[in-house]
Structure formats: C-alpha cells, structure tokens
C-alpha cells in the first residue's frame, strides 16, 4: 500500500535533506528528515514502509533509540502541514500500526539481552525483502483498518506483519516455534502502542474520530494495572521462601510428570508419563482444543500449587501478552456467584478486572489458574457446590471458544478424591491429567538442586539414608518421591531429626505419620526460640502442640483453608487443660502471644483479616486427626488428659457434633486418625486406644442417630447448638442443622466402618466389632428394617445429590450390607472392596467405576443395575439377578457367576477372563468384544447371545446352549489359552457367523460340517 504519505517521504523529505533545508520545517519535519537520513544510511532510501527498518541489523533497531510511535505521529503532522491534505483512515492506520508494531518489537529486544545478542547483527535476506515488497502493495480497506484499531492481534495487518517478522527472526537464527511465539507476543503487545499513537497523533487524525484522551488513559491504566499485577502477584511467587528456609521454591523446583485420565475417569493404561508443563503448553497452542479446560489432579503434596506458581510465571515471561496469567486460590473465593464470570470478577482483586467488559476485550487473553478445587469454602462444597462450580467453569470455557471477544483459557487443579461421587456429572470438556510421583530422573534433579543449597556432604548423607537397606521400601519408592514429603525428609535429616532406624517396621501410613509427627516436634523444638516470645518459650512442647492441634481442627472445620484466630481462641478458652497452661505462662487468651504461637512454620496470615491458614493443607489435616484422636481415646477413658470429660453419653454426644458436625471427613484425615490410634506417633507414648469400647460407644450413638434422636431434641437440639456455634465463629457459615446432623452421623458411620475393618483383621476382635450399617440380622438372617440405609442415603440429599456417596463412598470396603434394599441407588465410584451384599436388592442401582473386587453378591438382585467400568474382579455373584444390567467395559475377571441370571445384560468390552459362568442364564446377552479367555461357560444358556468379536480362547463351553448365538469375528483359539472347549452336549444349533470367526478349531469345523 504505497500511499501518499510514503510517496511524500521518498520525494519531498529527501529533497529537504539533500538541500540542507531543514531550517523552518518545524519539529515534525526535522524528525521526518532524521528518519529519511537513517533509511538512506541503511540503503533503504527507496523504502515504501516504515517496517523496512527490519532490513537493517536488529541491534540497530534498538540502538538508534528512535521513538517509532512519535515518528509516525510527526510524519502525519508534517504531511498534513506541507500538503494541506487529510490522510484516509486506512493510510493512517497502515503507518501508525507499523510504528506501534516496531515499538512493541523493540520492547522485547530491550528486555532480552541474550536474544538481542543472538540475532542482533544478522543481515537481512532476499526473502524478507520480497515479503516487505509484497506488504507495500497491500490494499487496506477502511473496514479492515477499523478492525485493526479494535483488535490488532486479530487483524489482517497483524497477520501480514507477523509473516515478515517471523521470517526475519528465523533468518536471524531462531527456530520456527521460537519465531512464531515471539511474533505472536509482539502482535498482542502492539495494541497498547497503537492506542498511544492515536493519542499523540490527535491533531493529525482528529478528522477520523480517534479515541478520546479519556479513553486512551483508561486503556493505559488497564495495561499498567496488568503490568503491576504480573510483577507483584505472579513474578514474586517462585521467589517466595520454602517454609522458613533461606531458599525459594524456584531454587528446588523440578518439573512434574503426569498421565492422562479419560472421559470415564479411568487412568489411561500403558501410556508414558509426560511433562506437565509441556502438556499445558501444547493445549494452549492447539487451536482445536480451545474449548478444553486443563484439569490437573493429584493427591496431597504432589506439587499442584507450586506448579501453578511456576507455570504462571513462565507464561508471564515467555507468552505474555499472548496469554496473561491470573492465579486464583479457590480457597480465597468467599462465595460462589451465579455465574463463573461474576465469580472471577470478585476473585481477581486488580484494577484491570474492575471494568464490566474486561472479559470481552479482544486485546487481552487471560489464562486463569484456579488452584485447589478441593479447597472451595464450605458454602461452595455443600449442596452440590463443587459440581455446580465445575459445570460453570466448563461452560465458561465453551463460551470462550465460541465467542471471538473472549478466547480465555482455564487451568484448574485439586485433589482427585474431592471428585468422589460427581465424576459422571462433570463437564465433558475437561482434558484431565494426574500428577505422578517423581521418577528416578526427577528425584535426582531435585537432589542436585538440594545440593546447590546445602552442599555435597549433607546431600550425599541424605542419599545414603534413602538407599540404606533398613529404609522401608515405601519410603524409597513412594514417600521420598512426593515433593512435600521429600523436602520434609531432607530438611529433618539435615537437622538430624530423622534416622533410618525410626522407620523400621512401619507401613506407608505409619511412615507418613512419623514424618509429620517429627516435623511438628522439629518446629516446636528447633525453631520456636527464633519465632516465639519469651513467655511462650516457657511452655512445654506438648502444650504448644496442643494449641496447634486445636488450630488444625478449626482450619479443617472452616473449610480446609483458613480459620479465624477468634475461633481458635474461643475453643482454647473452653478447654480447661489449655486454659490452665496459658495461665501458668501468664498469657491472656486473645493476647498477641497466642497469635505468635500460631505463627510457627505451619501457619501464616490468612486471606481474611484476623485469620490464619496452614502453609500446606496436609499439616492442618494431620493436626486435626491428632486432635480427634485425643477425644476418641478419652471417650473410652474419661478424664485421662484432664479435659473435664464425664462418663455420661450426653457429653460424648455433644463432642461428636462439635468435632464431626462440620463437613465430611477426608480420606487423609481418616488415614492419619486410624494410624495414630493404632500405633502411637511417639514410641514411648502409652497406647490408649481401646477399640472394642470405642466401637460400642460409637455404635450406640449411630443407632440413636438413625432414629433421629438428636435432631428431635427439645428445647435445643445438638445440631442446632453446633449450627449457632459455627455461625458465631465463622460469620459466613451457612450450614443448617440438617446438614450438621448428616455430617455428624455419617462421619461416625465412617469411623465405625474403619473400626469394623480393623476388628475383622484380628481373630480376638472379629466377633466383638461387627458393624451392620443396615441393622443386625435377626435369628433367621433377615433384616427387620431393609430400608434403613436407603433412608439414610435419601436423607443425605440435604448435602447434595450425591451426599452419601461423596461422604461415605470411599469407606465402604468390607462393609456388611447383606439384605439391604439399595434399589435405584447411585453408588458410582464407591469402594466396596470385599463388601458383603449377599441377598441385597440392587435392582436399577448405579455402580459405574465402583470397586467391587472380592465383594460377596450371592443371591443379590441386580436387575437393570448400571455397572459400567466397575471393578468386580473376584466378586461372588453366584445366583445373583443381573438381568438387563449394564456391565460394559467392567472388570469381571475371576467373578463367580454360577447360576446367575444375566439375561439381556450388556457385557460389551468386559473382561470375563477366568470367570465362572457355569449354569448362568445369558439368554440374549450382549457379549460383543468381551474377553472370555479361560472362562467357564459350561451348561450356560447363551441362546441368541451376541458374541461378535469376543475372545473365547480356552473357554469351556461344555453343555452350553449356543442356539442362535452370533459368533461373527469371535476368536476361538490362541497360543496361550488354546482352543475353545466343547463336548457332545454343547448346542450349536442355528449358530451364526462361525464362517467369519477367527481360528475355529479343525475338530469343530468337521463336527459342524464347515469343511
């Protein structure tokens, strides 16, 4: 587009320069003359584009220090002054855009000295010259020019300019990917300079109706706000110290690896681990996946939050402003709004998010990091809050994909277990991965970084600790490969707190408890002299630890993020033993010294005023479990620790509501609690765990709770009392008495299920600790009330559609549910490993993704039951009714189906290897692509069954009725399992598809006359 302005540059300005007539031409003319002189010196005096500056060595683009935006503005002014003509919108935009683009490019070169040194002196190539010549001939319409002003990065000019710059960068030594990323960043950054150019060219372009000074200021303030946010809220994160250390997260961080999770929530088998950051980068680059939410799951301590910190800063350094990272801790969101857009506006406390149109500004694309979906406040977790929140996020991402004004991306992290019971209701546009533990290579990288901080001697000693033959395998292969525990192990070994012999004879849970227990002691003994005032250092370590356990309980009851200091103080004030020790040290409750006590290593200032939070959620959960352990022990030995406990059930009843009526017990807390109860954390500590007495007292509470005794109390029920207490302490707490009642009762049920499993593993306790959630069978082996559990499940809908499943589902392993009526119940993803469901009514129930390994389902009624993807390997389903059940893709290996009614059931893709189906009714069953190798189908009824593509190698079909069966494509033989087995009683009448079956044995061919 060799317009009038450039024609003027190539004639009049040159004449002014050559005639040395610069006097009297004004400031604009002098600047234009300087530009013409530079072009002439670079051999560009016949240029038709300002962008031909790129033909000179790139170091000179920076070195000249020319203000390109100012030059363009003055050129316009000089053109109008000398010609008395008004340039068109297209002419103005074509010139000003080049200036803004060059200014943006200069920004990146000035910030990256290494890059400038790498590419700065390379001369231009003929290909770049050809592209520039082609660009000069571009015809830009006023419509396209308007689009350029609105959003440069999506404009025709951006596309054309990027072609030139990308080729120039590649010719200067960058690879194609590097060049593409940098050109995208330059284009995305151009808009701020384009707006500036409009402002400084106001006189020259006033006839075009350019943005007002006010609008320009608003735009500049937005960009300044983004710059400030990135510097203060993102760039600082990797530099924060690791706990109380003198080194930062950046100093010891190593990349994380992950594996994919498919749409059915299954960990994808036989896939290589991949780099988590690389996966995220590819998703950002893939235009076909702009509707996908990046969904990162993992257990505690696997590095989810630190990954968010590190990757957000990487995006800031390498992708901004193509993507602008915004990090949101979900624990800091006080209330979930009706839409995710409203929630974002409330969560992002920055000036650029104050404008209602901040999410529809095409010049800004945000990458939102939502860290910790499992840490949403209690209001967000109850009543299906998490499920609703994820649906909002999924819809927001779809909106961004479909709306050209948005285009943002979302990356969300959290604990996998928080999704229990809602996976089938989750959005279908999640690209899910799960963080894996460190492999040898990553662990070695971490140790190398540790060595850089601590030195070779201490690092070598720690490596010897991990390699010692006395170090348990679970510490070597699991715990020392999780970032948080690896750090704690290394730090405590450095300070001589941990010895390898401490771990002898421990299992994984016990080893983890040992690490956390020693970590608490480590802080309270090694560091408190630095952190606590004189009065508090007079307290015993056990006394300070007692304060921390109460803080742990409060943080967990507050939703797992932060707790008001006032709440902790109030609980301590009501605890006689703690009150006495504080008085002994002359520390008034509520005085600052108590707050100093809470500031040791684990706790920091919370996001809310007057609150504290644990630096890592796991510390709070461990200390909460320790606090629960104290009360559970006292319920069987009153007054042992001087807490004023009396033997009346009413006191224990209240303590149950006080301790457990806040929300669901997490698997981590239960794991720590049972480990602490069954094996004291300190070797010298007396074991006060009395399992039988504890079981009996909790069972008594459970039975009364099932009858509604506590919620029906007058004048004030225990749930009401706890409700008032929480609302007074937390202010925003909105749990009602029904929700509190459900949480207290189901949490007790969890404890009873755990105690049941503990007792069944010990011969002396087997008959003393048998928990019947549905009621104890009568002398005839039947239940007096078969609907008890069904009523409890229905009652649990008060805390969400999958309330019972989300709270109790993971703890049903080994449960005795025989004879119960669970018809139509949803138990998706439940852990029913080894559970007794014999004789239960499960018609129409849904067990997708449930673990039913070794479950006893003898005589159960499962007609129409949904068991897709469930794991039933080894389960006893003999004589069960599974007619019309959906068992597609389920793991049914070694299941006992003898005499079961499986008519019309869907077994497509199921694994039935080694299953015993003798005498089973499989009439009209769908067994397409099922894996039946070595299964026993003797005397089974397979009339009209569909076995297309099934693997029957080694299967026993003796006496089986195969009349009307479709065996098209079925495999009847392989080298490992051998031929399918049959006898003279096998009925092959009207069998279809044998002519296309694979490896039909010769003997069978002869018998059926197929040769």
Tab-separated table of N, CA and C in Angstrom, residues 891-898 902 907 910-920 922 927 930-940 942 947 950-960 962 971-974 976-982 986:
chain	number	residue	atom	x	y	z
A	891	UNK	N	-14.511	-54.822	34.783
A	891	UNK	CA	-13.516	-55.858	35.053
A	891	UNK	C	-14.204	-56.963	35.850
A	892	UNK	N	-14.492	-58.086	35.174
A	892	UNK	CA	-15.225	-59.202	35.784
A	892	UNK	C	-14.368	-60.454	35.839
A	893	UNK	N	-13.070	-60.266	35.782
A	893	UNK	CA	-12.182	-61.430	35.787
A	893	UNK	C	-12.326	-62.203	37.085
A	894	UNK	N	-12.390	-63.512	36.954
A	894	UNK	CA	-12.473	-64.435	38.101
A	894	UNK	C	-13.743	-64.271	38.928
A	895	UNK	N	-14.768	-63.617	38.397
A	895	UNK	CA	-16.032	-63.466	39.125
A	895	UNK	C	-16.787	-64.802	39.108
A	896	UNK	N	-17.465	-65.090	40.203
A	896	UNK	CA	-18.278	-66.303	40.298
A	896	UNK	C	-19.716	-65.948	39.919
A	897	UNK	N	-20.103	-66.335	38.680
A	897	UNK	CA	-21.459	-66.070	38.175
A	897	UNK	C	-22.304	-67.348	38.145
A	898	UNK	N	-21.912	-68.366	38.850
A	898	UNK	CA	-22.630	-69.644	38.763
A	898	UNK	C	-24.113	-69.461	39.076
A	902	UNK	N	-28.273	-63.557	33.942
A	902	UNK	CA	-27.599	-62.484	33.211
A	902	UNK	C	-28.298	-62.204	31.887
A	907	UNK	N	-22.500	-56.861	28.268
A	907	UNK	CA	-21.123	-57.162	28.653
A	907	UNK	C	-20.134	-56.667	27.598
A	910	UNK	N	-16.320	-56.140	28.204
A	910	UNK	CA	-16.000	-56.534	29.578
A	910	UNK	C	-14.922	-57.602	29.606
A	911	UNK	N	-14.166	-57.621	30.717
A	911	UNK	CA	-13.142	-58.641	30.922
A	911	UNK	C	-13.737	-59.751	31.791
A	912	UNK	N	-14.025	-60.907	31.145
A	912	UNK	CA	-14.603	-62.060	31.846
A	912	UNK	C	-13.624	-63.223	31.905
A	913	UNK	N	-12.343	-62.913	31.767
A	913	UNK	CA	-11.350	-63.978	31.796
A	913	UNK	C	-11.397	-64.709	33.129
A	914	UNK	N	-11.340	-66.025	33.066
A	914	UNK	CA	-11.357	-66.883	34.263
A	914	UNK	C	-12.662	-66.800	35.056
A	915	UNK	N	-13.665	-66.132	34.509
A	915	UNK	CA	-14.946	-66.051	35.219
A	915	UNK	C	-15.660	-67.398	35.173
A	916	UNK	N	-16.393	-67.708	36.232
A	916	UNK	CA	-17.157	-68.950	36.284
A	916	UNK	C	-18.621	-68.627	35.988
A	917	UNK	N	-19.041	-68.953	34.743
A	917	UNK	CA	-20.410	-68.675	34.297
A	917	UNK	C	-21.197	-69.959	34.108
A	918	UNK	N	-20.747	-71.024	34.746
A	918	UNK	CA	-21.420	-72.301	34.558
A	918	UNK	C	-22.862	-72.225	35.053
A	919	UNK	N	-23.774	-72.676	34.215
A	919	UNK	CA	-25.181	-72.675	34.577
A	919	UNK	C	-25.816	-71.304	34.566
A	920	UNK	N	-25.090	-70.279	34.132
A	920	UNK	CA	-25.660	-68.924	34.137
A	920	UNK	C	-26.621	-68.749	32.967
A	922	UNK	N	-27.529	-66.519	30.153
A	922	UNK	CA	-27.028	-65.424	29.332
A	922	UNK	C	-27.875	-65.247	28.081
A	927	UNK	N	-22.434	-59.747	24.408
A	927	UNK	CA	-21.049	-60.048	24.784
A	927	UNK	C	-20.078	-59.625	23.689
A	930	UNK	N	-16.233	-58.939	24.221
A	930	UNK	CA	-15.908	-59.348	25.589
A	930	UNK	C	-14.702	-60.282	25.574
A	931	UNK	N	-13.957	-60.265	26.678
A	931	UNK	CA	-12.757	-61.095	26.792
A	931	UNK	C	-13.097	-62.263	27.702
A	932	UNK	N	-13.309	-63.456	27.103
A	932	UNK	CA	-13.790	-64.629	27.839
A	932	UNK	C	-12.758	-65.740	27.916
A	933	UNK	N	-11.492	-65.418	27.667
A	933	UNK	CA	-10.473	-66.466	27.660
A	933	UNK	C	-10.426	-67.185	28.996
A	934	UNK	N	-10.410	-68.510	28.905
A	934	UNK	CA	-10.352	-69.385	30.089
A	934	UNK	C	-11.572	-69.261	30.999
A	935	UNK	N	-12.657	-68.681	30.499
A	935	UNK	CA	-13.889	-68.619	31.293
A	935	UNK	C	-14.595	-69.964	31.260
A	936	UNK	N	-15.427	-70.213	32.263
A	936	UNK	CA	-16.185	-71.458	32.323
A	936	UNK	C	-17.643	-71.160	31.999
A	937	UNK	N	-18.069	-71.565	30.783
A	937	UNK	CA	-19.449	-71.348	30.350
A	937	UNK	C	-20.205	-72.682	30.239
A	938	UNK	N	-19.705	-73.681	30.940
A	938	UNK	CA	-20.336	-74.991	30.839
A	938	UNK	C	-21.776	-74.929	31.334
A	939	UNK	N	-22.670	-75.538	30.532
A	939	UNK	CA	-24.107	-75.603	30.842
A	939	UNK	C	-24.774	-74.231	30.926
A	940	UNK	N	-24.110	-73.195	30.450
A	940	UNK	CA	-24.736	-71.871	30.443
A	940	UNK	C	-25.737	-71.771	29.294
A	942	UNK	N	-26.779	-69.582	26.407
A	942	UNK	CA	-26.341	-68.462	25.584
A	942	UNK	C	-27.234	-68.285	24.357
A	947	UNK	N	-22.011	-62.602	20.454
A	947	UNK	CA	-20.605	-62.790	20.810
A	947	UNK	C	-19.676	-62.284	19.707
A	950	UNK	N	-15.887	-61.391	20.274
A	950	UNK	CA	-15.469	-61.834	21.608
A	950	UNK	C	-14.271	-62.767	21.517
A	951	UNK	N	-13.476	-62.792	22.585
A	951	UNK	CA	-12.331	-63.694	22.659
A	951	UNK	C	-12.721	-64.884	23.526
A	952	UNK	N	-12.878	-66.061	22.879
A	952	UNK	CA	-13.320	-67.272	23.581
A	952	UNK	C	-12.210	-68.294	23.713
A	953	UNK	N	-10.966	-67.876	23.491
A	953	UNK	CA	-9.861	-68.836	23.532
A	953	UNK	C	-9.779	-69.477	24.906
A	954	UNK	N	-9.741	-70.801	24.912
A	954	UNK	CA	-9.635	-71.547	26.160
A	954	UNK	C	-10.916	-71.623	26.960
A	955	UNK	N	-12.010	-71.055	26.458
A	955	UNK	CA	-13.281	-71.046	27.195
A	955	UNK	C	-13.928	-72.425	27.198
A	956	UNK	N	-14.534	-72.798	28.328
A	956	UNK	CA	-15.207	-74.085	28.459
A	956	UNK	C	-16.679	-73.919	28.119
A	957	UNK	N	-17.092	-74.513	26.984
A	957	UNK	CA	-18.480	-74.430	26.533
A	957	UNK	C	-19.197	-75.772	26.645
A	958	UNK	N	-18.669	-76.640	27.486
A	958	UNK	CA	-19.263	-77.962	27.622
A	958	UNK	C	-20.707	-77.849	28.103
A	959	UNK	N	-21.623	-78.441	27.330
A	959	UNK	CA	-23.027	-78.456	27.704
A	959	UNK	C	-23.722	-77.117	27.536
A	960	UNK	N	-23.049	-76.161	26.941
A	960	UNK	CA	-23.626	-74.821	26.787
A	960	UNK	C	-24.639	-74.795	25.650
A	962	UNK	N	-25.858	-72.774	22.797
A	962	UNK	CA	-25.453	-71.655	21.953
A	962	UNK	C	-26.441	-71.407	20.828
A	971	UNK	N	-12.949	-64.900	18.480
A	971	UNK	CA	-11.678	-65.627	18.461
A	971	UNK	C	-11.835	-66.883	19.311
A	972	UNK	N	-11.658	-68.057	18.666
A	972	UNK	CA	-11.883	-69.322	19.370
A	972	UNK	C	-10.593	-70.058	19.695
A	973	UNK	N	-9.455	-69.387	19.507
A	973	UNK	CA	-8.192	-70.085	19.730
A	973	UNK	C	-7.052	-69.075	19.840
A	974	UNK	N	-6.075	-69.346	20.702
A	974	UNK	CA	-4.805	-68.624	20.637
A	974	UNK	C	-3.714	-69.502	21.229
A	976	UNK	N	-1.739	-69.112	23.775
A	976	UNK	CA	-1.592	-69.192	25.235
A	976	UNK	C	-2.702	-70.029	25.854
A	977	UNK	N	-3.968	-69.673	25.533
A	977	UNK	CA	-5.099	-70.329	26.179
A	977	UNK	C	-5.607	-71.548	25.412
A	978	UNK	N	-5.193	-71.670	24.171
A	978	UNK	CA	-5.584	-72.840	23.395
A	978	UNK	C	-6.983	-72.737	22.816
A	979	UNK	N	-7.497	-73.872	22.333
A	979	UNK	CA	-8.803	-73.894	21.671
A	979	UNK	C	-9.938	-73.719	22.669
A	980	UNK	N	-11.062	-73.210	22.133
A	980	UNK	CA	-12.292	-73.231	22.896
A	980	UNK	C	-12.647	-74.690	23.182
A	981	UNK	N	-13.272	-74.963	24.340
A	981	UNK	CA	-13.586	-76.346	24.729
A	981	UNK	C	-15.094	-76.581	24.606
A	982	UNK	N	-15.465	-77.725	24.102
A	982	UNK	CA	-16.881	-78.078	23.969
A	982	UNK	C	-17.027	-79.583	24.096
A	986	UNK	N	-22.873	-79.668	23.953
A	986	UNK	CA	-22.904	-78.261	23.542
A	986	UNK	C	-23.872	-78.116	22.370
